[in-house]
Every structure is written in C-alpha cells, then in structure tokens.
Coordinates of C-alpha atoms in Angstrom, one line a residue:
X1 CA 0.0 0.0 0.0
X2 CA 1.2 3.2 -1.1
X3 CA 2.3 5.8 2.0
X4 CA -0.2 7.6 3.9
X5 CA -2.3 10.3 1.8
X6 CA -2.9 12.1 5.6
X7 CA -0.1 15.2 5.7
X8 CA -1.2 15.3 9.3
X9 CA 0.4 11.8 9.5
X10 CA 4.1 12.8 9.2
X11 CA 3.4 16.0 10.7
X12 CA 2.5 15.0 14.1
X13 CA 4.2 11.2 14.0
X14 CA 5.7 12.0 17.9
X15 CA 1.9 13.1 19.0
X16 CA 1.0 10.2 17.4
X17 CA 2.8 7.7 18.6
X18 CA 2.1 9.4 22.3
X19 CA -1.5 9.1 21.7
X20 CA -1.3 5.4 20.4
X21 CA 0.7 3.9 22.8
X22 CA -0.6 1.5 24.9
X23 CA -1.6 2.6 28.4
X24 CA 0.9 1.6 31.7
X25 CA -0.6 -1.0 33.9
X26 CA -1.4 1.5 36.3
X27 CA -2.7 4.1 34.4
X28 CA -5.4 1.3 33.2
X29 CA -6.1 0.1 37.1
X30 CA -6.2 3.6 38.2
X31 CA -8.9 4.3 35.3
X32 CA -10.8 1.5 35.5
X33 CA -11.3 1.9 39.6
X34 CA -12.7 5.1 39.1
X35 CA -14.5 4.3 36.6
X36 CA -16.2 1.4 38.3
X37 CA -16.2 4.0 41.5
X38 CA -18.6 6.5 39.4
X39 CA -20.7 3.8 37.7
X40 CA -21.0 1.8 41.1
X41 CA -20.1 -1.3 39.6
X42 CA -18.6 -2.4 42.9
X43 CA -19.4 -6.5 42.0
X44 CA -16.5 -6.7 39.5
X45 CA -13.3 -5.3 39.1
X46 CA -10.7 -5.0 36.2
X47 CA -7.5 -7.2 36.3
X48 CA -4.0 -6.8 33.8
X49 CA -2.1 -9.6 32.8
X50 CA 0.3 -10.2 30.1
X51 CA -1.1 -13.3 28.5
X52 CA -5.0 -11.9 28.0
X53 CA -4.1 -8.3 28.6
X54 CA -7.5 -6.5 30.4
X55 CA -10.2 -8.7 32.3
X56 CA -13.3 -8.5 34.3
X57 CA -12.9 -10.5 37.4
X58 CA -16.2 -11.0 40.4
X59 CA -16.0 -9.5 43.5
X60 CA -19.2 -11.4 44.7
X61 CA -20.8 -14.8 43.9
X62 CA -23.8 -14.6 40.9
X63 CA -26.2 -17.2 40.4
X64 CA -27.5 -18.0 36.7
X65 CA -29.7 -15.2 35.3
X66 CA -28.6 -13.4 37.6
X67 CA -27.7 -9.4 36.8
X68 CA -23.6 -8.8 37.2
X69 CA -23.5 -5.0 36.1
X70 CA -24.7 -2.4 33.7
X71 CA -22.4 -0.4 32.0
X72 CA -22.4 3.3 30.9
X73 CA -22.6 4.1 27.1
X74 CA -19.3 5.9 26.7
X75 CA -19.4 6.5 22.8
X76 CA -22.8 5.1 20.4
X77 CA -24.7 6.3 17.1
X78 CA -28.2 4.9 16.2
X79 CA -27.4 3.2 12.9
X80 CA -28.8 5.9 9.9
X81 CA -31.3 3.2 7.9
X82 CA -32.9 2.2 12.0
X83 CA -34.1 6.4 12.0
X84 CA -36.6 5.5 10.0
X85 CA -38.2 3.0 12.3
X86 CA -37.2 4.5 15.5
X87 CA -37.5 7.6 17.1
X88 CA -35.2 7.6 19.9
X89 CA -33.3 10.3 22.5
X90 CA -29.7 10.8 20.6
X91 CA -27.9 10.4 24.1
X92 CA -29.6 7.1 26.0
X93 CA -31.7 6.4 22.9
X94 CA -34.5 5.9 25.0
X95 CA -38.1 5.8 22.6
X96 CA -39.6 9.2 22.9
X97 CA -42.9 10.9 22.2
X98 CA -46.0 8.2 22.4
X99 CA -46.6 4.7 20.8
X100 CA -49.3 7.1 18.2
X101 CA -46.3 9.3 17.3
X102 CA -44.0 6.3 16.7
X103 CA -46.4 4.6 14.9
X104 CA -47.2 7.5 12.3
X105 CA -43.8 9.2 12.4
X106 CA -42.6 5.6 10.9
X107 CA -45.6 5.0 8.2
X108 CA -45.3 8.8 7.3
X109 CA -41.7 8.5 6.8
X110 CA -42.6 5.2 4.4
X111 CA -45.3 6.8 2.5
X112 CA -41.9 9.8 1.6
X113 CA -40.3 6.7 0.3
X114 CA -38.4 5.8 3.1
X115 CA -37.8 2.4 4.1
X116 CA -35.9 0.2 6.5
X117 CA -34.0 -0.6 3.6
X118 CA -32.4 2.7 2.5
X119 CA -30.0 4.9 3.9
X120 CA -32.2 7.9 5.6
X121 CA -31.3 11.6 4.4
X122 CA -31.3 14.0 8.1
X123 CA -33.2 17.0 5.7
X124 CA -36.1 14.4 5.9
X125 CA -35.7 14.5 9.7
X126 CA -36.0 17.9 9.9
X127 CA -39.5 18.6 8.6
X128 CA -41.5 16.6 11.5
X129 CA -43.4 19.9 12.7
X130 CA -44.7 20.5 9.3
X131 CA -45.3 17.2 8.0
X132 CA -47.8 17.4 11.0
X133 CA -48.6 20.8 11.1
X134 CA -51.9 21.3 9.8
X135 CA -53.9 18.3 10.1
X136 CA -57.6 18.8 11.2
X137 CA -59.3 16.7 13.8
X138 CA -60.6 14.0 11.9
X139 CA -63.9 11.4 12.8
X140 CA -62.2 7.8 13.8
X141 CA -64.6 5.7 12.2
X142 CA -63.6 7.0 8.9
X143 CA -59.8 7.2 8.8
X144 CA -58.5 4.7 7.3
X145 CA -57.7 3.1 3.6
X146 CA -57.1 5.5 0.5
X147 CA -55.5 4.2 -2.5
X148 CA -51.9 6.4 -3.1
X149 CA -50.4 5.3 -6.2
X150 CA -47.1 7.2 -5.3
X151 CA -45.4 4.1 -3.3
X152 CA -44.4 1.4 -5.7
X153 CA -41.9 -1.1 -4.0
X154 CA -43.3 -0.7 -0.3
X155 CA -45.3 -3.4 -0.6
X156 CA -46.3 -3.3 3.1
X157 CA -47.2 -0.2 3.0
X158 CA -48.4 0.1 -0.5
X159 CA -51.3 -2.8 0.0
X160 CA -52.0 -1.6 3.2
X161 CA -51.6 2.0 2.4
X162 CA -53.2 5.1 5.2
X163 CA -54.2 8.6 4.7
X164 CA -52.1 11.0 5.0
X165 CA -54.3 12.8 7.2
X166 CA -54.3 9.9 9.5
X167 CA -51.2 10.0 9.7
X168 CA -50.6 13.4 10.3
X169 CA -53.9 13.4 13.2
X170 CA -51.0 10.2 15.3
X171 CA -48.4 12.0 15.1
X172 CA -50.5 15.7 16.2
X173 CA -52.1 13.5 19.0
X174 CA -55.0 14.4 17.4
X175 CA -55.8 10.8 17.3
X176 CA -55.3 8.3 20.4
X177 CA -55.1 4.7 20.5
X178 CA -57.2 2.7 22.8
X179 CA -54.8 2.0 25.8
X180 CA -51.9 3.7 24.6
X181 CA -51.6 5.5 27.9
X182 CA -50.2 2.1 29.3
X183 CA -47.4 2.8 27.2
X184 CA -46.0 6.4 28.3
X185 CA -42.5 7.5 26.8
X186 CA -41.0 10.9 27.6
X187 CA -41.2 14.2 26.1
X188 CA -39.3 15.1 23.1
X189 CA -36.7 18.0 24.1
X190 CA -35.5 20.0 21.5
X191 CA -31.6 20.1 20.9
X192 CA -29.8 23.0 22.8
X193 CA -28.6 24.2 19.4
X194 CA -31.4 24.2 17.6
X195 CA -30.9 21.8 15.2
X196 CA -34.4 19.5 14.0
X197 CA -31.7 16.2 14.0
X198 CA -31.1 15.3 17.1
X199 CA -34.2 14.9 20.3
X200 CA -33.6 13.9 23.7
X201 CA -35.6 12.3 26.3
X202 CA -35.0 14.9 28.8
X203 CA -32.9 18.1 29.5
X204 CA -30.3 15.8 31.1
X205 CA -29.4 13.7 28.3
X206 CA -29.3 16.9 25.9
X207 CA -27.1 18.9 28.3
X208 CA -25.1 15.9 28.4
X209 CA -25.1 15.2 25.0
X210 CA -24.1 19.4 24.2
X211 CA -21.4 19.3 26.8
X212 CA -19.6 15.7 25.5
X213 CA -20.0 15.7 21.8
X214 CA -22.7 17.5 20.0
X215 CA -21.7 21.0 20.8
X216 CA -19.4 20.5 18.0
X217 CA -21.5 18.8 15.4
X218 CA -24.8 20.4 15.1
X219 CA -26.7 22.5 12.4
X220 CA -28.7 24.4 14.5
X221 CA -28.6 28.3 14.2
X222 CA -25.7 28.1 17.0
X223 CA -23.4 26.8 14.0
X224 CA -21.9 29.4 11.4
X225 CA -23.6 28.3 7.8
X226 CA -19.8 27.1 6.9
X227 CA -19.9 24.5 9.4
X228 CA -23.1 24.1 9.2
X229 CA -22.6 22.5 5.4
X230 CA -19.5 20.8 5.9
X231 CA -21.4 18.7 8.9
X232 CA -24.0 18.1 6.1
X233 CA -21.5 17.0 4.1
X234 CA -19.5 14.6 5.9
X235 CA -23.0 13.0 7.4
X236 CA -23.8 12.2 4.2
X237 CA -21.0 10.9 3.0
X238 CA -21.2 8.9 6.2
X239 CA -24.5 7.3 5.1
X240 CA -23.7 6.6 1.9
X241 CA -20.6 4.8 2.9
X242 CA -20.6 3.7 6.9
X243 CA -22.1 5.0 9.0
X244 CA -19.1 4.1 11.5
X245 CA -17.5 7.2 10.6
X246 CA -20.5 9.1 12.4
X247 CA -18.8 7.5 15.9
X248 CA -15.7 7.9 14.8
X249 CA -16.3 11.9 14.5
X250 CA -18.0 11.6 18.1
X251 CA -14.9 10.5 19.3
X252 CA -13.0 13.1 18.0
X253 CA -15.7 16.1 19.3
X254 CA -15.5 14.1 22.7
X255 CA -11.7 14.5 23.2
X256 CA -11.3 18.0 21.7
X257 CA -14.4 18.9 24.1
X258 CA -12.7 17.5 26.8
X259 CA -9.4 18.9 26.4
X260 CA -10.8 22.3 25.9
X261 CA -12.3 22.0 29.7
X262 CA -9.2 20.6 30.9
X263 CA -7.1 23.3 29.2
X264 CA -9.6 26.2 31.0
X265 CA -9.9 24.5 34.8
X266 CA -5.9 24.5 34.4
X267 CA -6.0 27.9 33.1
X268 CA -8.1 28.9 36.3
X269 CA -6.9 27.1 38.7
X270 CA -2.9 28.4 37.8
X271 CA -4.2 31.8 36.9
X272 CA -2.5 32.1 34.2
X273 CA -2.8 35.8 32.2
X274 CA -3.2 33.9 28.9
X275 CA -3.7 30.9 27.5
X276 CA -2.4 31.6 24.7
X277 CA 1.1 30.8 26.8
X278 CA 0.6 27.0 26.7
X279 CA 3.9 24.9 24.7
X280 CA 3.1 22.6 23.2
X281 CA 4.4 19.9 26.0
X282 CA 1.7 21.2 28.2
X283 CA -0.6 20.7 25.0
X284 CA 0.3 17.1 24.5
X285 CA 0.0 16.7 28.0
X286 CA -3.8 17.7 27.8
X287 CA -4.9 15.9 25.0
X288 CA -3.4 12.9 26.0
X289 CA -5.6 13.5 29.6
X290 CA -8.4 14.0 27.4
X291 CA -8.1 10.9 25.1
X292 CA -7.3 8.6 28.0
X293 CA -10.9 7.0 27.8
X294 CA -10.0 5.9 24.0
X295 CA -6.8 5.0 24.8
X296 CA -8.4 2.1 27.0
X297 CA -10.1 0.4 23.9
X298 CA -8.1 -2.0 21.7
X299 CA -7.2 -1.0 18.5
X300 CA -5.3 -1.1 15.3
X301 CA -5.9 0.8 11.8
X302 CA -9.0 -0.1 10.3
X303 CA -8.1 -0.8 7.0
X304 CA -5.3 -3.2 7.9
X305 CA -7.8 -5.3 10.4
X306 CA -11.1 -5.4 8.4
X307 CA -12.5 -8.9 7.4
X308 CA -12.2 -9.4 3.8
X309 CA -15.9 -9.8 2.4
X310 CA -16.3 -14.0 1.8
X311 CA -16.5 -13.3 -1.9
X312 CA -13.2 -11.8 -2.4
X313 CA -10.4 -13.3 -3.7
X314 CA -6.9 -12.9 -1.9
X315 CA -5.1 -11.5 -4.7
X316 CA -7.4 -8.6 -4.8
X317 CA -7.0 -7.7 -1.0
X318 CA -4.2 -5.4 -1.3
X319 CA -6.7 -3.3 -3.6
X320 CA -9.8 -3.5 -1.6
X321 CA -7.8 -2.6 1.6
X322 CA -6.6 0.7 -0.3
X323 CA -9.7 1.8 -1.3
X324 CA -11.0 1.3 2.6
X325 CA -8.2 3.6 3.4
X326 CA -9.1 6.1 1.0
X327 CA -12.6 6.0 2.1
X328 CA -11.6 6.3 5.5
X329 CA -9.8 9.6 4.1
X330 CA -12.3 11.3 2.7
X331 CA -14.7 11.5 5.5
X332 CA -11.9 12.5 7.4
X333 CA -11.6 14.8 5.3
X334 CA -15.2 16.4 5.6
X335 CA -14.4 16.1 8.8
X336 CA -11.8 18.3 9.0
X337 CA -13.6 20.7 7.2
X338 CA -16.0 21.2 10.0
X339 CA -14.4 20.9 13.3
X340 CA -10.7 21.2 12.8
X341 CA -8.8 22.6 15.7
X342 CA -5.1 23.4 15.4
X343 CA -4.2 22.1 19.1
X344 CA -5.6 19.0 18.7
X345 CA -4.2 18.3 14.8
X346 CA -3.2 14.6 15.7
X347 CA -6.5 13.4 16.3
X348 CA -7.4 14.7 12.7
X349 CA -4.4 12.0 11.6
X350 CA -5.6 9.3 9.2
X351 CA -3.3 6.9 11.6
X352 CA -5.5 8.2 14.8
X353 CA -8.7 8.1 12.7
X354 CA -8.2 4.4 11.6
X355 CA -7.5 3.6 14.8
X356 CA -10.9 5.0 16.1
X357 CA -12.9 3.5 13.7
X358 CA -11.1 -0.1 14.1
X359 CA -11.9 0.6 18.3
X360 CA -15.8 0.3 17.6
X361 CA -15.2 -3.0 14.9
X362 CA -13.0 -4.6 17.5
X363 CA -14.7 -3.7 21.3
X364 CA -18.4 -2.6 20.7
X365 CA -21.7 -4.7 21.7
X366 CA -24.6 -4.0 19.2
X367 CA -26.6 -1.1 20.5
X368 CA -30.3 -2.3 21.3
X369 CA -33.0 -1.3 22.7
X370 CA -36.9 -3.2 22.1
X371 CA -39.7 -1.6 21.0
X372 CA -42.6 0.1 22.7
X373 CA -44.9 -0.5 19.8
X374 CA -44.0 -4.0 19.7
X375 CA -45.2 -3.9 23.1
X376 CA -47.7 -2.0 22.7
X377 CA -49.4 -4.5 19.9
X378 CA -48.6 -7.5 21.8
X379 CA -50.9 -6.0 24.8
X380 CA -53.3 -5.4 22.4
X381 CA -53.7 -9.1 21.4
X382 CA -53.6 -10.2 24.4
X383 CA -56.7 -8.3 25.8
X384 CA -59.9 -10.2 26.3
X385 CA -63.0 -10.3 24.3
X386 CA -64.5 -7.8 23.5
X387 CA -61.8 -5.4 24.5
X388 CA -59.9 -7.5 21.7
X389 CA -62.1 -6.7 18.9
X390 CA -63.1 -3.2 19.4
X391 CA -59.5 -2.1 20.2
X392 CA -58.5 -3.8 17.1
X393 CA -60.8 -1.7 14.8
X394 CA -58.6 1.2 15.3
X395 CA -55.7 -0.6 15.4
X396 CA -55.9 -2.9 12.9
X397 CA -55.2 -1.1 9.9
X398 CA -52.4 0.7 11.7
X399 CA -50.7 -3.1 12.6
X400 CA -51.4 -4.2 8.7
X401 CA -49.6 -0.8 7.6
X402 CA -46.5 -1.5 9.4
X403 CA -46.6 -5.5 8.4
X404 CA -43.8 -7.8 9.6
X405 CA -41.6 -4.7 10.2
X406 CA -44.2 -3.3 13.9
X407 CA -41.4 -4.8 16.1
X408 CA -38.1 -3.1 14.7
X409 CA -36.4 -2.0 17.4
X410 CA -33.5 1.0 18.1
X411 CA -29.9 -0.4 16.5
X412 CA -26.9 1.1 16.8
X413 CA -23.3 0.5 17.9
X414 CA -21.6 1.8 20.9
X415 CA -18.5 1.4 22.9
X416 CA -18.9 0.5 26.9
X417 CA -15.7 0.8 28.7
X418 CA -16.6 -2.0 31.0
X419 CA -17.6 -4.4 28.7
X420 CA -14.8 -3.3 26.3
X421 CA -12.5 -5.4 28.5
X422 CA -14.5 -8.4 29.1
X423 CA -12.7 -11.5 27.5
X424 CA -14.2 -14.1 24.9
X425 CA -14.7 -17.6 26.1
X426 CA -16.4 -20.0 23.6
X427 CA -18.3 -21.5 27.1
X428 CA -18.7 -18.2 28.5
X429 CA -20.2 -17.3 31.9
X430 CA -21.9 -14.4 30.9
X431 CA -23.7 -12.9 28.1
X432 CA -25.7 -9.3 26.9
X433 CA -29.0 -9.7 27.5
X434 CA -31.9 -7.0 27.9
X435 CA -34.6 -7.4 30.4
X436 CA -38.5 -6.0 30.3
X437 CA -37.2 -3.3 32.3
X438 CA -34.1 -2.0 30.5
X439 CA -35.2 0.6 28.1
X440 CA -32.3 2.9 27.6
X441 CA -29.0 1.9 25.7
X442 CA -26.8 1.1 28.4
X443 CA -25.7 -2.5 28.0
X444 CA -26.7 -5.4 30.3
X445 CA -24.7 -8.2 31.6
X446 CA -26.0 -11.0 32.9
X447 CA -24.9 -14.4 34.3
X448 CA -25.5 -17.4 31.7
X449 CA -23.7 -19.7 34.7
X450 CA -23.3 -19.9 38.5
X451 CA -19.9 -17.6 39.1
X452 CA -17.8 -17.6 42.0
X453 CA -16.0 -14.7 43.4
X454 CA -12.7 -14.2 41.8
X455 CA -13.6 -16.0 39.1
X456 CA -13.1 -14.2 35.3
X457 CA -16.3 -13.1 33.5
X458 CA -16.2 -13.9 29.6
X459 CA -18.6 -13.3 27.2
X460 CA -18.9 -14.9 23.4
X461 CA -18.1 -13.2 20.8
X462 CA -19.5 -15.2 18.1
X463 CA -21.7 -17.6 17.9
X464 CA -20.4 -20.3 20.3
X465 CA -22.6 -23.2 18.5
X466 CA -20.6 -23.1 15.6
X467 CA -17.7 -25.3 14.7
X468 CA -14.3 -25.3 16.0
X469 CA -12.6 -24.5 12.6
X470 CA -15.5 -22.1 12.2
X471 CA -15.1 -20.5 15.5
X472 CA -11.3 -20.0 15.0
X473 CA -11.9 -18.7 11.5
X474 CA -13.9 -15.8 13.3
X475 CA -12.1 -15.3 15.7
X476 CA -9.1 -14.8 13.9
X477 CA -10.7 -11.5 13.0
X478 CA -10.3 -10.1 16.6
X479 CA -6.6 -11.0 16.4
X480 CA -6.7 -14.1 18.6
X481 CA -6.8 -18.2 18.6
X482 CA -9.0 -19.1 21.2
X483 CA -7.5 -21.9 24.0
X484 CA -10.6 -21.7 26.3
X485 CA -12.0 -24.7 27.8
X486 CA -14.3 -25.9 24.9
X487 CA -11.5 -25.1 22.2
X488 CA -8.6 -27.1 24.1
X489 CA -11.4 -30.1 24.3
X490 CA -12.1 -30.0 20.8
X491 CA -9.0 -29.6 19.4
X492 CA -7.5 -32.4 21.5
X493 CA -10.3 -34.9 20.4
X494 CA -9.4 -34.1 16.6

C-alpha cells in the first residue's frame, strides 16, 4: 500500500505515537477503579495480565440469570437506515414521544419513500413539525384506507396503504389509541442548538449530550452556515458509505471537548494571564488526559484489520484494503472541514482516525434497545373479548400498515468501557442480555452460569454453537486463537 495520503500523518508522527501507545498498567487500574467507583459497579473489578491483557474478574458470587453489572454508554450512534423505524433520544436512545407518534412518524416517513432498507437523508428528519402541522381533527370511524399510487416497491405499505391525514392526526395527537396511555415514553426535548436532528428524552441527556459531543456537530442556528454545510456534508458521506464514521467523528468532538475543559480549569486554577502561553508539551499533555478514555479500547488501523468480504479473492485484498483507506480519508476529510482545531491536529491523523474506527469493529456490543410499539401490539392481542375486537378496529389497519416490520427496534453500535474489556470464552459465563425493564442503551450483563468470586467473567463473541474451525476462523478476526475450555477439548479430540 502506497504511503499515507494524511499530511497530518508525518506531521505529528511524535503526537501520534504518544496518543497510540498503549496505556501503563497502572494508568489502566487507576482508570478503570474510578471508573467502576462512578458507575458503582462495585461487584467486579478489572485485572491486567500479560497473556489476555485487560479482564473483568467477580467480586461477589452470581447465580444464573442473575444481573452482574450495567455499563455506561461511553461513545454510540443509532445506525442511519434504523431512524426511519425509531425515534429515539440521541444520548440514552430511549423511545420518545408516544406509541401514536411512533407509529405514524414511521408510516409517514414510508409513505416519503423511506424504508428500513435505505439509507435515511437528516433534511427528511428535519421537517416533522410541518409534516404534521396542519392536520384537522378527523372522525375515527372514517380514517383509514385510500388508495396512493405514489409508493411502488413498499409493498407493506403500498397494499396496506393510510391517509395521510391519518397520519398526520397520530403524530398531532390528534388521534389516540385505545390504551396507549399504558405505554408512556418521555417528552421530546428539542436540541440546545437548535438543530431539527437530534431529540432527547429529557434536559439531562441533551445537556449531556451538548457538553460531550454535539456541541461540536450540530446545524442548528448556534453553528456558522460554513460549518453548518461541511457537517451536512461529511453525514452524508457517512451514510452513503458507513455510518461508522458518524462515531468515529464523536470520538474526536469528545476529546477536543474535553481537552478544551481541561485546558480552561488549568488555566483557572494556575491563573494564568493567557492561554495563549501554553507549549506545546503542556498541549500534549492535555490531549493525552483527554483521550485517555479511548486509549483504553483496543485497537489497530481499520483498513489493515477489516475482514475481507467471503467473496473476495486474496489477490485482490491489497486493492480492496486501499480503497478502505481512501474511504476512511475522505470522510476525514469532511471532517476536517468542519471541526478542525489546530491544538488538537493529531486526532485529525488518518493513523488516529483508523485507529478509532477499528476501536468500535473490535470492542463494541450492538446497541439495542426493544420496541414500545412491539409492546404496545402485543398488549393489544392479548386483551380479552370484546376489549380485543373493538381495540383492534382502530388498530388494525395501523398493525397491517407496518406489516412484519411493527417490532423493529433501536440499532446502533456503541462502545462501553466496562464491557470493552471483558474477554471471549467459547463456554462463557456471561452474556448481553436486555430485560423488560431496561429501556435505555446502556448494555446489560448478565450471568448465563453460577460464578464464584474471583472467578473471570467472559462473554462470546461469536456464535459459540458453531464449529471449532468455524469459531477459530472468526475469531481470527479479533486478532486471537481461542485456547478456552471448549477449544482445548475440541482440538485435542481431533
């Protein structure tokens, strides 16, 4: 492969390097404890050791099923093509609104064209308070079928096709389901910014959201118009292409956020006359205190690590791993365009930006969260006659509209710095698992096996049921030959 296209990369090669290195021991135990100190996961702990590197370890004794710890979203995205089915808070990705305005937001969004199966365009997004604007109260018992010719290809919605009107009275709440008021979600709050992409379930989340990341990356009438557009642009390059590189650009507004808080409580707390003193040793010396949450995630350049797609041949790998690179390159390019600040140059690296993007391949749980309206439906049928049958002449036509696809639920990908260290185990001990009650994006990890205190907690991560050779093959991927208890048995018996 031909050398980096990334000036940047030369540039800063000693910042680099300093950013890349692999945390000390210590500075990994002495994270990790206060980490686990904030999040008050006092039943584990995190343990270093040469041959596995990071591990979660018990504190306690868990019984099967039984909960070990939740852990703390640190960085996640809502995948783009799930925005269409899901309207979720942009911090804890919570479902917000009602089930009514999930329900028509989704079929409304279809009836545009939109479809689990496309990429979603944010300009879309940002017309929800007109598309529902001037609906007028409407009679229930006739709301439903009209034929609409415009929506070839949906065939869900195309055969089982509702007024737009209808539509338009769910998501007004100018039409109420029967017992949707079991189902209450939180009010939508508006981005501080004042950008129509991104809703929260509270003022909480959107403060924190503003104060970690998004501060940097909105559109709202806060941004200038120039960084307004380059945003645009680089999202949308980020749809068309993966949408990883929407969390590998919240990664990058995280630690220049976080160093420019650093940089002012030093500034205060040394009384400094300027800041415009700092060398750049003091510099470095923020931005590495600033990055240290990324730093604990393993990672390597993107590109370089990537699983070739099964219908490639080998002696076109060298190719398709360039053309990763220079994919990566151009969104970080658009990138640059938007956010770029001189004191924290490295992280706009292609070497740091590979590296970012390879993090969320190599140490993320998918993001998940279930459906209210799934829920919601499932009640529904479940009612007795004849609560059954005259609920389900209002919500009928609404179930047949959304088809096979009423039970989508939120996707995404997200990094949790707990989890991020827990170790793979083809019989593991443990395993992600959402309960009725978990609702929010924080993962869950629960006990698939009786675990005694100080023993290590392992998750899969693969598909376990699959064949040794199979297993390894996959695994390979992460970088790894797996020697745990099943593996050594099966390999032996070979």
């Amino acid at each position: 492969m031909d050398a980096s296209p990334c000036p940047l990369d030369t540039e800063y090669a000693n910042q680099i390097a300093a950013l890349l290195a692999p945390p000390s021991p210590q500075t990994i135990q002495e994270y990790y404890e206060g980490l686990i100190q904030k999040e008050k996961c006092h039943a584990v702990r995190i343990e270093i050791n040469k041959e596995h590197g990071k591990g979660v370890f018990s504190n306690r004794k868990f019984e099967e099923e039984e909960l070990i710890f939740k852990d703390q979203i640190l960085v996640a995205a809502q995948h783009s093509s799930n925005k269409v089915d899901c309207f979720v808070c942009s911090s804890c990705f919570r479902f917000i609104g009602s089930v009514e305005l999930q329900i028509g937001r989704k079929l409304y969004l279809q009836s545009l064209g939109l479809s689990v199966k496309k990429e979603c365009s944010h300009q879309i997004f940002s017309n929800e308070k007109t598309a529902s604007s001037s609906s007028e109260s409407q009679n229930e018992d006739d709301l439903f079928f009209q034929e609409n010719s415009d929506n070839a290809g949906q065939s869900s919605y195309e055969e089982n096709s509702l007024s737009k009107e209808v539509l338009e009275s769910l998501m007004n709440s100018k039409l109420s389901l029967p017992f949707s008021k079991q189902f209450v979600l939180p009010s939508i709050v508006p981005c501080p910014g004042g950008c129509e992409e991104e809703h929260y379930c509270s003022k909480v989340c959107a403060d924190s959201d503003w104060e970690s990341f998004h501060s940097l990356l909105c559109t709202g009438k806060s941004s200038c118009s120039l960084r307004q557009d380059a945003i645009v642009k680089f999202t949308e390059h980020a749809d068309r292409t993966n949408d990883i590189f929407i969390l590998a650009a919240k990664v990058i507004s995280f630690t220049i956020l976080r160093y420019r808080r650093l940089k002012q409580s030093l500034f205060e707390n040394s009384k400094r006359p300027s800041l415009h003193n700092s060398t750049n040793d003091s510099n470095l010396y923020l931005l590495l205190e600033a990055w240290k949450p990324i730093a604990m995630g393993f990672k390597r350049r993107w590109w370089d690590s990537i699983a070739l797609p099964e219908d490639m041949d080998s002696c076109d790998e060298a190719l398709f791993r360039e053309q990763m690179r220079d994919m990566a390159f151009s969104s970080l390019q658009l990138l640059k365009e938007a956010i770029f600040d001189i004191e924290c140059a490295p992280l706009f690296s292609l070497e740091i930006y590979g590296h970012i993007i390879d993090m969320f391949e190599l140490n993320n749980l998918d993001l998940v969260v279930a459906s209210p309206v799934e829920d919601y439906f499932l009640y529904i049928d479940e009612l007795p006659s004849p609560e059954k049958e005259e609920a389900e002449k209002l919500t009928g036509p609404f179930l047949d509209a959304l088809g096979d696809d009423y039970s989508v639920c939120c996707q995404g990908t997200a990094f949790y710095p707990i989890q991020s260290c827990m170790n793979h185990s083809c019989c593991p001990n443990a395993k992600a698992f959402k309960r009725e009650e978990d609702i929010d994006g924080h993962t869950v990890i629960i006990a698939v096996s009786p675990i005694s205190i100080g023993e290590e907690i392992t998750i899969s991560y693969i598909d376990e049921d699959l064949l040794y050779e199979e297993r390894q093959a996959l695994l390979a991927d992460y970088g790894f030959k797996c020697s745990c208890p099943k593996c050594r048995k099966e390999q032996s018996s070979r």
